[in-house]
């Protein structure tokens, strides 16, 4: 099978939400996909749920591993993926059933490395035509120009899961999530748009349902490590900007 999209899902102790997530993936209208489930050392029934789905759908591949964090799980998923494009989905969230089809068709239409959609939840509502609007929507624009536009319009998203990304763009430019740190999305997204020339298409398509709060979620807790990691990641981003030829172009928007 020619795999058009690899869906990579890091999983850790989400038994209460995992069925909803996986149902949204196996029922995608685009069928030429693979679903890579990385069980990151779950101690609840999440691993068993993954195996049940794998038995019933040959497109699903499950990897059980010792807990090493979300970044490592995402990287592991990428390493075994075979799709032309990649989508990351968090295991307590879900996507609309035509997400892969619409994002993939858009990517092929514009020959784009990245297609950027929107979140779908109570907080992120597309209230009017100006909501999260940037210049150059529905057309292919340079990655750096896209980054500038989203920062200017205050619509910049660091999260990787509302983007469909060409797998070769990630692999050939050695873009990986920094393992063992919070806020790793910040550096990953910056490099996606700037490490090499790429085409980005922003479409008004709220396809990703992000669960705003969940007990045990990394986004709802605060600790000293998270503060220290934020400082470390920001320093790494500054070092990256300083080291690349685009430093004077990027820094004025940061």
mmCIF file of C-alpha atoms in Angstrom:
data_model
loop_
_atom_site.group_PDB
_atom_site.id
_atom_site.type_symbol
_atom_site.label_atom_id
_atom_site.label_comp_id
_atom_site.label_asym_id
_atom_site.label_seq_id
_atom_site.Cartn_x
_atom_site.Cartn_y
_atom_site.Cartn_z
ATOM 1 C CA UNK A 1 0.000 0.000 0.000
ATOM 2 C CA UNK A 2 1.196 3.476 -0.868
ATOM 3 C CA UNK A 3 0.983 5.243 2.484
ATOM 4 C CA UNK A 4 -0.028 8.855 2.096
ATOM 5 C CA UNK A 5 -0.163 9.847 5.771
ATOM 6 C CA UNK A 6 1.442 8.488 8.924
ATOM 7 C CA UNK A 7 -0.434 9.371 12.114
ATOM 8 C CA UNK A 8 1.913 9.253 15.107
ATOM 9 C CA UNK A 9 0.335 8.973 18.551
ATOM 10 C CA UNK A 10 2.387 9.046 21.795
ATOM 11 C CA UNK A 11 0.404 7.288 24.540
ATOM 12 C CA UNK A 12 0.777 7.300 28.302
ATOM 13 C CA UNK A 13 -1.990 6.386 30.792
ATOM 14 C CA UNK A 14 -4.983 7.705 28.835
ATOM 15 C CA UNK A 15 -7.366 4.750 29.045
ATOM 16 C CA UNK A 16 -10.371 7.040 29.592
ATOM 17 C CA UNK A 17 -9.780 8.946 26.342
ATOM 18 C CA UNK A 18 -7.951 6.543 24.048
ATOM 19 C CA UNK A 19 -10.980 4.898 22.430
ATOM 20 C CA UNK A 20 -12.322 8.271 21.265
ATOM 21 C CA UNK A 21 -8.942 9.178 19.850
ATOM 22 C CA UNK A 22 -8.431 5.894 18.012
ATOM 23 C CA UNK A 23 -11.969 5.814 16.632
ATOM 24 C CA UNK A 24 -11.335 9.182 14.999
ATOM 25 C CA UNK A 25 -8.214 7.755 13.352
ATOM 26 C CA UNK A 26 -9.435 4.387 12.092
ATOM 27 C CA UNK A 27 -12.508 6.043 10.558
ATOM 28 C CA UNK A 28 -10.605 8.604 8.489
ATOM 29 C CA UNK A 29 -12.063 9.085 5.028
ATOM 30 C CA UNK A 30 -8.548 8.816 3.600
ATOM 31 C CA UNK A 31 -7.775 5.108 3.796
ATOM 32 C CA UNK A 32 -4.146 5.068 2.609
ATOM 33 C CA UNK A 33 -2.781 5.805 6.061
ATOM 34 C CA UNK A 34 -0.823 4.137 8.824
ATOM 35 C CA UNK A 35 -1.476 4.686 12.515
ATOM 36 C CA UNK A 36 1.594 4.382 14.735
ATOM 37 C CA UNK A 37 0.809 3.996 18.432
ATOM 38 C CA UNK A 38 3.741 4.496 20.783
ATOM 39 C CA UNK A 39 2.861 3.085 24.205
ATOM 40 C CA UNK A 40 5.300 5.025 26.379
ATOM 41 C CA UNK A 41 5.346 2.646 29.347
ATOM 42 C CA UNK A 42 1.686 3.031 30.316
ATOM 43 C CA UNK A 43 0.706 1.478 33.651
ATOM 44 C CA UNK A 44 -3.040 1.483 32.982
ATOM 45 C CA UNK A 45 -4.901 -0.408 30.239
ATOM 46 C CA UNK A 46 -3.746 1.894 27.412
ATOM 47 C CA UNK A 47 -1.304 -0.702 26.053
ATOM 48 C CA UNK A 48 -3.980 -3.377 25.920
ATOM 49 C CA UNK A 49 -6.379 -1.021 24.152
ATOM 50 C CA UNK A 50 -3.710 -0.357 21.511
ATOM 51 C CA UNK A 51 -3.238 -4.089 20.944
ATOM 52 C CA UNK A 52 -6.988 -4.605 20.513
ATOM 53 C CA UNK A 53 -7.095 -2.021 17.754
ATOM 54 C CA UNK A 54 -3.961 -3.419 16.123
ATOM 55 C CA UNK A 55 -5.609 -6.852 15.869
ATOM 56 C CA UNK A 56 -8.579 -5.384 14.013
ATOM 57 C CA UNK A 57 -6.830 -2.970 11.655
ATOM 58 C CA UNK A 58 -3.740 -3.865 9.643
ATOM 59 C CA UNK A 59 -2.886 -0.175 9.244
ATOM 60 C CA UNK A 60 -2.093 0.077 12.958
ATOM 61 C CA UNK A 61 1.391 -0.531 14.326
ATOM 62 C CA UNK A 62 1.988 -0.603 18.102
ATOM 63 C CA UNK A 63 5.337 -0.022 19.760
ATOM 64 C CA UNK A 64 5.622 -0.667 23.504
ATOM 65 C CA UNK A 65 8.583 1.010 25.155
ATOM 66 C CA UNK A 66 9.945 2.089 28.509
ATOM 67 C CA UNK A 67 8.669 5.490 29.552
ATOM 68 C CA UNK A 68 10.876 8.224 28.088
ATOM 69 C CA UNK A 69 8.439 11.073 27.524
ATOM 70 C CA UNK A 70 6.327 12.474 24.705
ATOM 71 C CA UNK A 71 9.222 13.834 22.650
ATOM 72 C CA UNK A 72 11.019 10.499 22.530
ATOM 73 C CA UNK A 73 7.755 8.761 21.621
ATOM 74 C CA UNK A 74 7.151 11.161 18.750
ATOM 75 C CA UNK A 75 10.706 10.680 17.496
ATOM 76 C CA UNK A 76 10.374 6.899 17.736
ATOM 77 C CA UNK A 77 7.146 7.058 15.762
ATOM 78 C CA UNK A 78 8.784 9.122 13.036
ATOM 79 C CA UNK A 79 11.676 6.663 12.799
ATOM 80 C CA UNK A 80 9.360 3.779 11.864
ATOM 81 C CA UNK A 81 6.888 5.785 9.776
ATOM 82 C CA UNK A 82 6.582 5.297 6.016
ATOM 83 C CA UNK A 83 4.016 7.889 4.937
ATOM 84 C CA UNK A 84 4.561 10.733 2.529
ATOM 85 C CA UNK A 85 3.214 13.121 5.174
ATOM 86 C CA UNK A 86 3.049 12.993 8.967
ATOM 87 C CA UNK A 87 0.448 14.112 11.505
ATOM 88 C CA UNK A 88 1.031 14.056 15.255
ATOM 89 C CA UNK A 89 -2.017 13.408 17.436
ATOM 90 C CA UNK A 90 -2.018 13.422 21.238
ATOM 91 C CA UNK A 91 -3.778 10.398 22.677
ATOM 92 C CA UNK A 92 -6.319 12.331 24.771
ATOM 93 C CA UNK A 93 -7.442 14.361 21.738
ATOM 94 C CA UNK A 94 -9.149 13.464 18.465
ATOM 95 C CA UNK A 95 -9.490 14.710 14.885
ATOM 96 C CA UNK A 96 -12.427 15.065 12.498
ATOM 97 C CA UNK A 97 -12.839 12.119 10.145
ATOM 98 C CA UNK A 98 -11.918 14.001 6.954
ATOM 99 C CA UNK A 99 -8.788 15.600 8.445
ATOM 100 C CA UNK A 100 -6.217 13.479 6.617
ATOM 101 C CA UNK A 101 -8.035 13.658 3.301
ATOM 102 C CA UNK A 102 -8.425 17.425 3.252
ATOM 103 C CA UNK A 103 -4.943 18.195 4.558
ATOM 104 C CA UNK A 104 -3.302 15.726 2.179
ATOM 105 C CA UNK A 105 -5.225 16.975 -0.867
ATOM 106 C CA UNK A 106 -4.248 20.545 0.037
ATOM 107 C CA UNK A 107 -0.599 19.564 0.398
ATOM 108 C CA UNK A 108 -0.599 17.898 -3.024
ATOM 109 C CA UNK A 109 -2.484 20.759 -4.686
ATOM 110 C CA UNK A 110 0.132 23.295 -3.602
ATOM 111 C CA UNK A 111 3.133 20.944 -3.456
ATOM 112 C CA UNK A 112 3.576 22.119 0.133
ATOM 113 C CA UNK A 113 5.835 20.810 2.870
ATOM 114 C CA UNK A 114 3.450 21.978 5.610
ATOM 115 C CA UNK A 115 -0.324 22.432 5.733
ATOM 116 C CA UNK A 116 -1.566 24.330 8.769
ATOM 117 C CA UNK A 117 -5.117 23.977 10.069
ATOM 118 C CA UNK A 118 -6.812 25.030 13.306
ATOM 119 C CA UNK A 119 -7.899 23.727 16.689
ATOM 120 C CA UNK A 120 -11.471 22.740 17.402
ATOM 121 C CA UNK A 121 -12.614 23.285 20.993
ATOM 122 C CA UNK A 122 -14.506 25.645 23.259
ATOM 123 C CA UNK A 123 -11.640 28.121 23.523
ATOM 124 C CA UNK A 124 -10.547 28.221 19.892
ATOM 125 C CA UNK A 125 -13.680 29.183 17.993
ATOM 126 C CA UNK A 126 -13.644 30.598 14.503
ATOM 127 C CA UNK A 127 -15.977 33.432 15.378
ATOM 128 C CA UNK A 128 -15.601 35.581 12.273
ATOM 129 C CA UNK A 129 -13.611 36.028 9.085
ATOM 130 C CA UNK A 130 -10.777 37.798 10.905
ATOM 131 C CA UNK A 131 -10.198 35.067 13.505
ATOM 132 C CA UNK A 132 -6.540 33.953 13.337
ATOM 133 C CA UNK A 133 -6.345 35.358 9.832
ATOM 134 C CA UNK A 134 -2.994 35.864 8.117
ATOM 135 C CA UNK A 135 -2.082 37.296 4.731
ATOM 136 C CA UNK A 136 -1.706 34.607 2.129
ATOM 137 C CA UNK A 137 -4.226 32.069 3.366
ATOM 138 C CA UNK A 138 -5.124 29.310 0.906
ATOM 139 C CA UNK A 139 -1.894 29.787 -1.014
ATOM 140 C CA UNK A 140 1.653 28.493 -0.688
ATOM 141 C CA UNK A 141 3.979 30.944 1.041
ATOM 142 C CA UNK A 142 7.561 30.688 2.227
ATOM 143 C CA UNK A 143 8.038 29.217 5.703
ATOM 144 C CA UNK A 144 9.809 32.283 7.059
ATOM 145 C CA UNK A 145 7.104 34.570 5.652
ATOM 146 C CA UNK A 146 4.483 32.374 7.307
ATOM 147 C CA UNK A 147 6.312 32.594 10.627
ATOM 148 C CA UNK A 148 6.443 36.384 10.373
ATOM 149 C CA UNK A 149 2.762 36.649 9.512
ATOM 150 C CA UNK A 150 1.610 34.484 12.399
ATOM 151 C CA UNK A 151 3.730 36.399 14.919
ATOM 152 C CA UNK A 152 2.500 39.764 13.635
ATOM 153 C CA UNK A 153 -1.140 38.656 13.782
ATOM 154 C CA UNK A 154 -0.679 36.867 17.143
ATOM 155 C CA UNK A 155 -1.833 33.585 15.620
ATOM 156 C CA UNK A 156 1.441 31.674 15.905
ATOM 157 C CA UNK A 157 0.975 28.074 17.071
ATOM 158 C CA UNK A 158 3.886 26.093 18.464
ATOM 159 C CA UNK A 159 1.933 22.853 18.675
ATOM 160 C CA UNK A 160 2.870 20.211 16.092
ATOM 161 C CA UNK A 161 -0.530 18.548 15.959
ATOM 162 C CA UNK A 162 -2.402 21.079 13.812
ATOM 163 C CA UNK A 163 0.101 20.677 10.994
ATOM 164 C CA UNK A 164 0.506 18.050 8.323
ATOM 165 C CA UNK A 165 4.219 17.868 7.526
ATOM 166 C CA UNK A 166 6.047 16.243 4.642
ATOM 167 C CA UNK A 167 8.092 13.474 6.193
ATOM 168 C CA UNK A 168 11.103 14.097 3.952
ATOM 169 C CA UNK A 169 11.216 17.721 5.148
ATOM 170 C CA UNK A 170 11.641 16.508 8.727
ATOM 171 C CA UNK A 171 14.101 13.716 7.950
ATOM 172 C CA UNK A 172 16.330 15.482 5.441
ATOM 173 C CA UNK A 173 16.723 18.498 7.705
ATOM 174 C CA UNK A 174 17.204 16.409 10.858
ATOM 175 C CA UNK A 175 14.366 18.113 12.741
ATOM 176 C CA UNK A 176 13.570 16.262 15.947
ATOM 177 C CA UNK A 177 11.856 16.923 19.247
ATOM 178 C CA UNK A 178 14.399 17.601 21.978
ATOM 179 C CA UNK A 179 13.953 14.670 24.328
ATOM 180 C CA UNK A 180 13.523 14.990 28.077
ATOM 181 C CA UNK A 181 12.248 18.572 28.050
ATOM 182 C CA UNK A 182 8.953 20.412 28.273
ATOM 183 C CA UNK A 183 8.241 23.150 25.677
ATOM 184 C CA UNK A 184 10.130 21.186 23.035
ATOM 185 C CA UNK A 185 7.352 22.131 20.583
ATOM 186 C CA UNK A 186 8.718 25.684 20.549
ATOM 187 C CA UNK A 187 12.059 24.764 19.025
ATOM 188 C CA UNK A 188 10.613 22.064 16.766
ATOM 189 C CA UNK A 189 8.125 24.468 15.160
ATOM 190 C CA UNK A 190 10.695 27.231 14.703
ATOM 191 C CA UNK A 191 12.975 24.865 12.827
ATOM 192 C CA UNK A 192 10.132 23.466 10.725
ATOM 193 C CA UNK A 193 9.584 26.853 9.136
ATOM 194 C CA UNK A 194 13.153 28.119 8.921
ATOM 195 C CA UNK A 195 15.760 25.358 8.742
ATOM 196 C CA UNK A 196 15.318 25.030 4.971
ATOM 197 C CA UNK A 197 13.151 26.581 2.231
ATOM 198 C CA UNK A 198 9.625 25.215 2.416
ATOM 199 C CA UNK A 199 6.115 25.984 1.266
ATOM 200 C CA UNK A 200 3.401 26.444 3.901
ATOM 201 C CA UNK A 201 -0.341 26.605 3.274
ATOM 202 C CA UNK A 202 -2.702 27.923 5.960
ATOM 203 C CA UNK A 203 -6.326 26.844 5.541
ATOM 204 C CA UNK A 204 -9.366 27.586 7.687
ATOM 205 C CA UNK A 205 -9.980 24.050 8.782
ATOM 206 C CA UNK A 206 -10.568 23.412 12.505
ATOM 207 C CA UNK A 207 -9.903 19.683 12.460
ATOM 208 C CA UNK A 208 -8.127 18.972 15.751
ATOM 209 C CA UNK A 209 -10.033 18.730 19.020
ATOM 210 C CA UNK A 210 -7.641 19.650 21.809
ATOM 211 C CA UNK A 211 -8.740 18.634 25.287
ATOM 212 C CA UNK A 212 -8.164 21.753 27.351
ATOM 213 C CA UNK A 213 -7.823 20.149 30.764
ATOM 214 C CA UNK A 214 -7.231 16.620 31.990
ATOM 215 C CA UNK A 215 -5.993 15.335 35.354
ATOM 216 C CA UNK A 216 -2.311 14.452 34.981
ATOM 217 C CA UNK A 217 -1.870 16.355 31.729
ATOM 218 C CA UNK A 218 1.532 18.005 31.299
ATOM 219 C CA UNK A 219 -0.135 21.235 30.199
ATOM 220 C CA UNK A 220 -2.119 21.663 33.421
ATOM 221 C CA UNK A 221 0.703 21.288 35.929
ATOM 222 C CA UNK A 222 3.545 23.581 36.951
ATOM 223 C CA UNK A 223 6.843 22.664 38.563
ATOM 224 C CA UNK A 224 10.466 23.779 38.785
ATOM 225 C CA UNK A 225 11.531 21.500 35.933
ATOM 226 C CA UNK A 226 9.034 23.107 33.551
ATOM 227 C CA UNK A 227 10.393 26.558 34.372
ATOM 228 C CA UNK A 228 13.989 25.400 33.916
ATOM 229 C CA UNK A 229 13.101 23.632 30.658
ATOM 230 C CA UNK A 230 11.448 26.759 29.285
ATOM 231 C CA UNK A 231 14.636 28.737 29.922
ATOM 232 C CA UNK A 232 16.712 25.999 28.286
ATOM 233 C CA UNK A 233 14.501 25.750 25.196
ATOM 234 C CA UNK A 234 14.380 29.522 24.719
ATOM 235 C CA UNK A 235 18.179 29.627 24.961
ATOM 236 C CA UNK A 236 18.420 26.841 22.370
ATOM 237 C CA UNK A 237 16.124 28.808 20.052
ATOM 238 C CA UNK A 238 18.201 31.962 20.459
ATOM 239 C CA UNK A 239 21.383 30.009 19.752
ATOM 240 C CA UNK A 240 19.774 28.554 16.627
ATOM 241 C CA UNK A 241 18.720 31.979 15.378
ATOM 242 C CA UNK A 242 22.168 33.416 16.064
ATOM 243 C CA UNK A 243 23.818 30.557 14.203
ATOM 244 C CA UNK A 244 21.780 30.736 11.031
ATOM 245 C CA UNK A 245 22.049 33.274 8.246
ATOM 246 C CA UNK A 246 18.460 34.341 8.782
ATOM 247 C CA UNK A 247 19.170 35.755 12.245
ATOM 248 C CA UNK A 248 18.522 39.401 11.352
ATOM 249 C CA UNK A 249 15.273 38.465 9.599
ATOM 250 C CA UNK A 250 13.920 36.277 12.390
ATOM 251 C CA UNK A 251 15.018 38.205 15.468
ATOM 252 C CA UNK A 252 12.962 41.301 14.712
ATOM 253 C CA UNK A 253 9.795 39.191 15.009
ATOM 254 C CA UNK A 254 10.736 37.272 18.160
#
